[in-house]
């Protein structure tokens, strides 16, 4: 575990995705200790790159993100949510 | 003059009985009286005696109070009366801070308040997330923790009791509800030694940050010493 500067806002799932997209392998959730310090289970060689990603991390509400993703899919299919529900039974 | 085998009372010689019998008997009687009193120093009903550091001299222990039992003192040098129940050892912490828990982020819960802390297990100033076993208190402990989240049915709500920043000892998880607040509890009995510390960690996956509830009795952490 390596200690990092904490971003202003944090979405752990989103951060893992951002790190994985940058080829930094990590599966454990970020950990914030009692002093408010952020710890990540990344390798020492990836520390600098990780901090850069953290510096630009802005937490997005996953629910809103998922809702937007869902709407985009519905738009692509040209159907409404109710119609999609009907199709799925 | 001759003396007795056990208490070395002076007894008159045959010739002394003839010469000064009354005086010799008085001396013997006084010696017996002194010894008997030394062996039976009780003065009051219910007193008991125990051997002192001086041979043939007992120490009086006055009767205790109702419900007390006979124990050995802290220096292990003498008996004493004491409570039938051991003194409570442990701590009971709570938080009403409404600590914010980022989504999908394991977070140590901090505690600024103590109901009980008998032996400085916890500090409200430094490392407020930790309960640390003090010197001389190695043994078995019952450890418990609880966090409470507001109504919302998305994602998971989990709490861990973690040892020394490495080992999860116990985990609790509850299904979040759309109309009911989620209380996550966990507990364990575990052997701890001086210097060991435990923390209460939690995470939630609602998708956005969520604060722990501030209602009294919502966020709790503590331990009780059970014995060596």
Coordinates of C-alpha atoms in Angstrom, one line a residue:
Chain A
X1 CA 0.0 0.0 0.0
X2 CA 1.3 3.4 -0.9
X3 CA 0.1 6.7 0.5
X4 CA -1.1 9.4 -2.0
X5 CA -2.5 12.9 -2.0
X6 CA -6.2 12.6 -1.8
X7 CA -8.3 14.2 -4.6
X8 CA -11.0 16.7 -3.6
X9 CA -13.7 14.2 -4.5
X10 CA -13.4 10.4 -4.8
X11 CA -15.3 7.7 -6.5
X12 CA -13.4 4.5 -5.8
X13 CA -14.9 2.4 -8.6
X14 CA -14.3 5.2 -11.1
X15 CA -10.7 5.7 -9.9
X16 CA -10.0 1.9 -10.3
X17 CA -11.4 2.2 -13.8
X18 CA -9.2 5.2 -14.6
X19 CA -6.1 3.4 -13.2
X20 CA -6.9 0.2 -15.1
X21 CA -7.3 2.2 -18.3
X22 CA -3.8 3.5 -17.7
X23 CA -2.6 -0.1 -17.3
X24 CA -2.1 0.2 -13.6
X25 CA -3.4 -3.1 -12.2
X26 CA -5.4 -2.7 -9.0
X27 CA -8.4 -4.5 -7.7
X28 CA -8.7 -3.4 -4.1
X29 CA -10.8 -0.4 -3.2
X30 CA -8.9 2.7 -2.2
X31 CA -8.4 3.0 1.6
X32 CA -8.8 6.2 3.6
X33 CA -7.3 5.9 7.1
X34 CA -8.3 7.7 10.3
X35 CA -6.0 10.7 9.4
X36 CA -7.8 11.1 6.1
X37 CA -4.8 9.8 4.1
X38 CA -5.4 7.9 0.9
X39 CA -3.7 4.5 0.4
X40 CA -3.7 2.5 -2.8
X41 CA -2.5 -1.0 -3.4
X42 CA -0.3 -0.2 -6.4
X43 CA 3.3 -1.1 -7.2
X44 CA 6.0 1.4 -6.4
X45 CA 6.9 1.8 -10.1
X46 CA 3.3 3.0 -10.8
X47 CA 3.3 5.6 -7.9
X48 CA 4.0 8.7 -10.0
X49 CA 1.6 7.8 -12.7
X50 CA -1.1 7.0 -10.1
X51 CA -0.6 10.4 -8.5
X52 CA -1.1 12.1 -11.8
X53 CA -4.3 10.3 -12.4
X54 CA -5.4 11.1 -8.8
X55 CA -4.7 14.8 -9.5
X56 CA -7.1 14.9 -12.3
X57 CA -9.7 12.6 -10.7
X58 CA -13.1 14.2 -10.3
X59 CA -15.7 11.9 -8.8
X60 CA -18.8 11.4 -10.9
X61 CA -22.0 10.1 -9.4
X62 CA -22.0 6.5 -10.7
X63 CA -25.8 6.5 -10.7
X64 CA -26.0 9.5 -12.9
X65 CA -23.3 8.1 -15.1
X66 CA -25.2 4.8 -15.4
X67 CA -28.4 6.5 -16.1
X68 CA -26.8 8.5 -18.9
X69 CA -25.3 5.4 -20.3
X70 CA -28.7 3.7 -20.2
X71 CA -30.4 6.6 -21.9
X72 CA -27.7 6.6 -24.6
X73 CA -28.4 3.0 -25.3
X74 CA -32.1 3.5 -25.4
X75 CA -31.6 6.4 -27.9
X76 CA -29.4 4.2 -30.0
X77 CA -32.1 1.5 -30.1
X78 CA -34.8 4.1 -30.6
X79 CA -37.0 2.8 -27.8
X80 CA -38.2 4.1 -24.4
X81 CA -37.4 2.6 -21.0
X82 CA -40.9 1.3 -20.7
X83 CA -40.7 -0.4 -24.1
X84 CA -37.3 -1.9 -23.1
X85 CA -38.9 -3.3 -20.0
X86 CA -41.8 -4.7 -22.0
X87 CA -39.4 -6.5 -24.3
X88 CA -37.5 -8.0 -21.3
X89 CA -40.8 -9.3 -19.9
Chain B
X1 CA 15.7 -23.5 81.6
X2 CA 14.0 -25.9 79.2
X3 CA 11.7 -24.7 76.4
X4 CA 8.8 -26.2 74.6
X5 CA 9.2 -27.7 71.1
X6 CA 6.9 -25.5 69.0
X7 CA 6.7 -22.1 70.7
X8 CA 9.8 -22.1 72.8
X9 CA 7.9 -21.3 76.0
X10 CA 10.2 -21.4 79.0
X11 CA 9.3 -24.2 81.3
X12 CA 10.7 -24.7 84.8
X13 CA 13.4 -27.2 85.5
X14 CA 12.6 -29.8 88.1
X15 CA 14.8 -27.9 90.6
X16 CA 13.2 -24.6 89.7
X17 CA 9.7 -25.9 90.5
X18 CA 11.0 -26.5 94.0
X19 CA 12.8 -23.2 94.3
X20 CA 10.4 -20.7 92.5
X21 CA 7.4 -22.6 91.1
X22 CA 4.9 -19.8 91.2
X23 CA 7.1 -17.4 89.3
X24 CA 7.9 -20.0 86.7
X25 CA 4.3 -20.8 86.2
X26 CA 3.5 -17.1 85.8
X27 CA 6.2 -16.7 83.1
X28 CA 4.9 -19.7 81.2
X29 CA 1.3 -18.4 81.4
X30 CA 2.4 -15.0 80.1
X31 CA 4.3 -16.6 77.2
X32 CA 1.3 -18.7 76.3
X33 CA -1.0 -15.7 76.6
X34 CA 1.2 -13.7 74.2
X35 CA 1.5 -16.4 71.7
X36 CA -2.2 -17.2 71.7
X37 CA -3.0 -13.5 71.2
X38 CA -0.5 -13.3 68.3
X39 CA -2.1 -16.3 66.7
X40 CA -5.7 -15.0 67.3
X41 CA -5.6 -11.2 66.7
X42 CA -9.4 -11.1 65.9
X43 CA -11.4 -8.5 67.8
X44 CA -14.7 -8.6 66.1
X45 CA -17.2 -11.2 65.0
X46 CA -16.4 -12.3 61.4
X47 CA -12.8 -11.4 61.6
X48 CA -10.3 -13.9 60.1
X49 CA -6.6 -14.3 60.5
X50 CA -3.8 -15.1 58.1
X51 CA -0.1 -15.6 58.7
X52 CA 2.0 -12.5 58.6
X53 CA 5.7 -12.4 57.5
X54 CA 6.6 -13.0 61.2
X55 CA 6.4 -16.6 62.4
X56 CA 3.7 -17.3 64.9
X57 CA 2.2 -13.8 64.4
X58 CA -1.0 -13.6 62.4
X59 CA -2.6 -10.6 60.9
X60 CA -6.3 -9.7 61.5
X61 CA -8.5 -9.3 58.4
X62 CA -11.7 -7.6 59.4
X63 CA -14.9 -8.9 57.9
X64 CA -15.8 -7.6 54.4
X65 CA -19.1 -6.1 53.3
X66 CA -22.1 -8.0 51.9
X67 CA -21.4 -9.9 48.7
X68 CA -17.7 -9.5 48.8
X69 CA -15.4 -12.5 48.2
X70 CA -11.9 -13.3 49.5
X71 CA -9.2 -12.5 46.9
X72 CA -5.4 -12.1 46.8
X73 CA -4.3 -8.5 46.8
X74 CA -2.6 -6.9 43.8
X75 CA 0.9 -7.5 45.2
X76 CA 0.0 -11.2 45.7
X77 CA 1.2 -10.8 49.3
X78 CA -2.0 -11.2 51.4
X79 CA -5.7 -12.0 51.1
X80 CA -8.3 -9.2 51.0
X81 CA -12.0 -8.8 50.5
X82 CA -13.2 -7.6 47.2
X83 CA -16.0 -7.4 44.7
X84 CA -17.3 -10.6 43.4
X85 CA -17.2 -9.1 39.9
X86 CA -14.0 -8.0 38.3
X87 CA -13.5 -4.3 37.5
X88 CA -14.7 -3.5 34.0
X89 CA -11.8 -3.2 31.5
X90 CA -12.5 -1.9 28.0
X91 CA -13.8 1.0 26.0
X92 CA -17.0 2.1 24.3
X93 CA -16.8 4.7 21.5
X94 CA -19.4 6.5 19.5
X95 CA -19.5 9.0 16.7
X96 CA -22.1 11.6 15.8
X97 CA -19.8 13.4 13.3
X98 CA -21.7 12.3 10.1
X99 CA -18.4 11.1 8.6
X100 CA -18.5 11.2 4.8
X101 CA -17.8 7.8 3.1
X102 CA -16.8 8.1 -0.6
X103 CA -18.4 5.5 -2.8
X104 CA -16.4 2.3 -3.3
X105 CA -13.7 3.5 -0.9
X106 CA -12.8 1.5 2.2
X107 CA -12.7 4.1 5.0
X108 CA -11.6 3.9 8.6
X109 CA -14.3 5.3 10.9
X110 CA -13.1 7.9 13.3
X111 CA -14.4 8.4 16.9
X112 CA -14.2 11.7 18.7
X113 CA -16.4 10.5 21.6
X114 CA -16.0 7.9 24.4
X115 CA -18.7 6.6 26.7
X116 CA -16.1 4.6 28.6
X117 CA -12.3 4.1 28.3
X118 CA -10.8 2.4 31.4
X119 CA -7.2 2.1 30.3
X120 CA -6.5 4.7 27.6
X121 CA -7.4 2.2 24.8
X122 CA -8.4 5.1 22.6
X123 CA -7.4 8.7 22.0
X124 CA -9.8 11.4 20.9
X125 CA -6.9 13.4 19.6
X126 CA -4.5 11.1 17.7
X127 CA -5.3 8.0 15.6
X128 CA -9.0 8.4 16.6
X129 CA -9.8 5.4 14.4
X130 CA -7.8 3.0 16.5
X131 CA -8.3 1.1 19.7
X132 CA -4.9 0.0 21.0
X133 CA -4.2 -2.6 23.6
X134 CA -2.3 -1.1 26.5
X135 CA 0.7 -2.7 28.3
X136 CA -0.3 -5.4 30.8
X137 CA -3.7 -6.1 29.1
X138 CA -2.9 -9.0 26.8
X139 CA -5.9 -11.4 26.6
X140 CA -9.2 -12.3 25.0
X141 CA -11.4 -9.4 23.9
X142 CA -15.0 -9.1 22.7
X143 CA -14.8 -6.5 19.9
X144 CA -17.8 -4.9 18.3
X145 CA -18.6 -2.3 15.7
X146 CA -21.6 -0.7 14.0
X147 CA -22.2 1.8 11.3
X148 CA -25.5 3.1 10.0
X149 CA -26.4 4.5 6.6
X150 CA -29.4 6.5 5.4
X151 CA -32.2 5.0 3.2
X152 CA -31.1 4.1 -0.3
X153 CA -31.3 0.7 -2.0
X154 CA -28.4 1.0 -4.3
X155 CA -25.2 -0.9 -3.8
X156 CA -23.7 -2.6 -0.7
X157 CA -23.1 -1.5 2.9
X158 CA -20.2 -3.3 4.6
X159 CA -18.2 -3.0 7.8
X160 CA -15.0 -4.7 8.9
X161 CA -13.1 -5.0 12.2
X162 CA -9.5 -4.9 11.1
X163 CA -6.4 -5.8 13.1
X164 CA -3.1 -3.9 12.8
X165 CA -3.9 -2.5 9.4
X166 CA -3.6 -5.9 7.8
X167 CA -6.1 -8.6 8.8
X168 CA -9.8 -8.4 8.6
X169 CA -11.1 -10.2 11.7
X170 CA -14.8 -9.8 11.2
X171 CA -17.2 -8.5 8.5
X172 CA -20.8 -7.5 8.5
X173 CA -23.0 -6.6 5.6
X174 CA -26.7 -5.7 5.3
X175 CA -29.0 -5.2 2.4
X176 CA -29.6 -1.5 1.9
X177 CA -33.3 -0.5 1.8
X178 CA -35.2 2.2 0.0
X179 CA -37.3 3.0 3.0
X180 CA -35.3 1.7 5.9
X181 CA -32.0 2.9 7.2
X182 CA -29.2 0.3 7.0
X183 CA -27.4 -0.8 10.1
X184 CA -24.3 -2.9 9.7
X185 CA -23.0 -4.7 12.7
X186 CA -20.0 -7.0 13.2
X187 CA -18.3 -8.5 16.2
X188 CA -15.7 -11.1 17.3
X189 CA -13.9 -12.6 20.3
X190 CA -10.2 -12.5 19.6
X191 CA -6.8 -12.7 21.4
X192 CA -4.9 -9.4 21.4
X193 CA -1.6 -8.3 22.9
X194 CA -0.2 -5.0 24.0
X195 CA 0.4 -2.8 21.0
X196 CA -2.2 -4.5 18.8
X197 CA -4.8 -2.1 17.4
X198 CA -8.2 -2.6 15.8
X199 CA -10.1 -0.3 13.5
X200 CA -13.7 -0.2 12.2
X201 CA -13.6 0.1 8.4
X202 CA -16.6 0.6 6.2
X203 CA -17.4 1.0 2.5
X204 CA -20.6 1.6 0.5
X205 CA -21.2 1.4 -3.2
X206 CA -24.2 3.7 -3.6
X207 CA -22.4 5.5 -6.5
X208 CA -21.9 8.8 -4.6
X209 CA -20.5 9.8 -1.2
X210 CA -22.8 9.0 1.7
X211 CA -22.5 10.2 5.3
X212 CA -22.8 7.9 8.3
X213 CA -25.9 8.8 10.3
X214 CA -25.5 11.2 13.2
X215 CA -28.3 9.9 15.3
X216 CA -27.3 8.7 18.8
X217 CA -26.3 5.1 18.9
X218 CA -25.8 4.8 15.1
X219 CA -22.0 4.6 14.9
X220 CA -20.4 2.5 17.6
X221 CA -17.1 0.8 18.3
X222 CA -15.6 -0.8 21.4
X223 CA -14.1 -3.8 23.1
X224 CA -14.4 -5.6 26.4
X225 CA -11.5 -7.5 28.1
X226 CA -12.7 -11.0 28.9
X227 CA -9.7 -12.5 30.5
X228 CA -6.1 -13.6 30.0

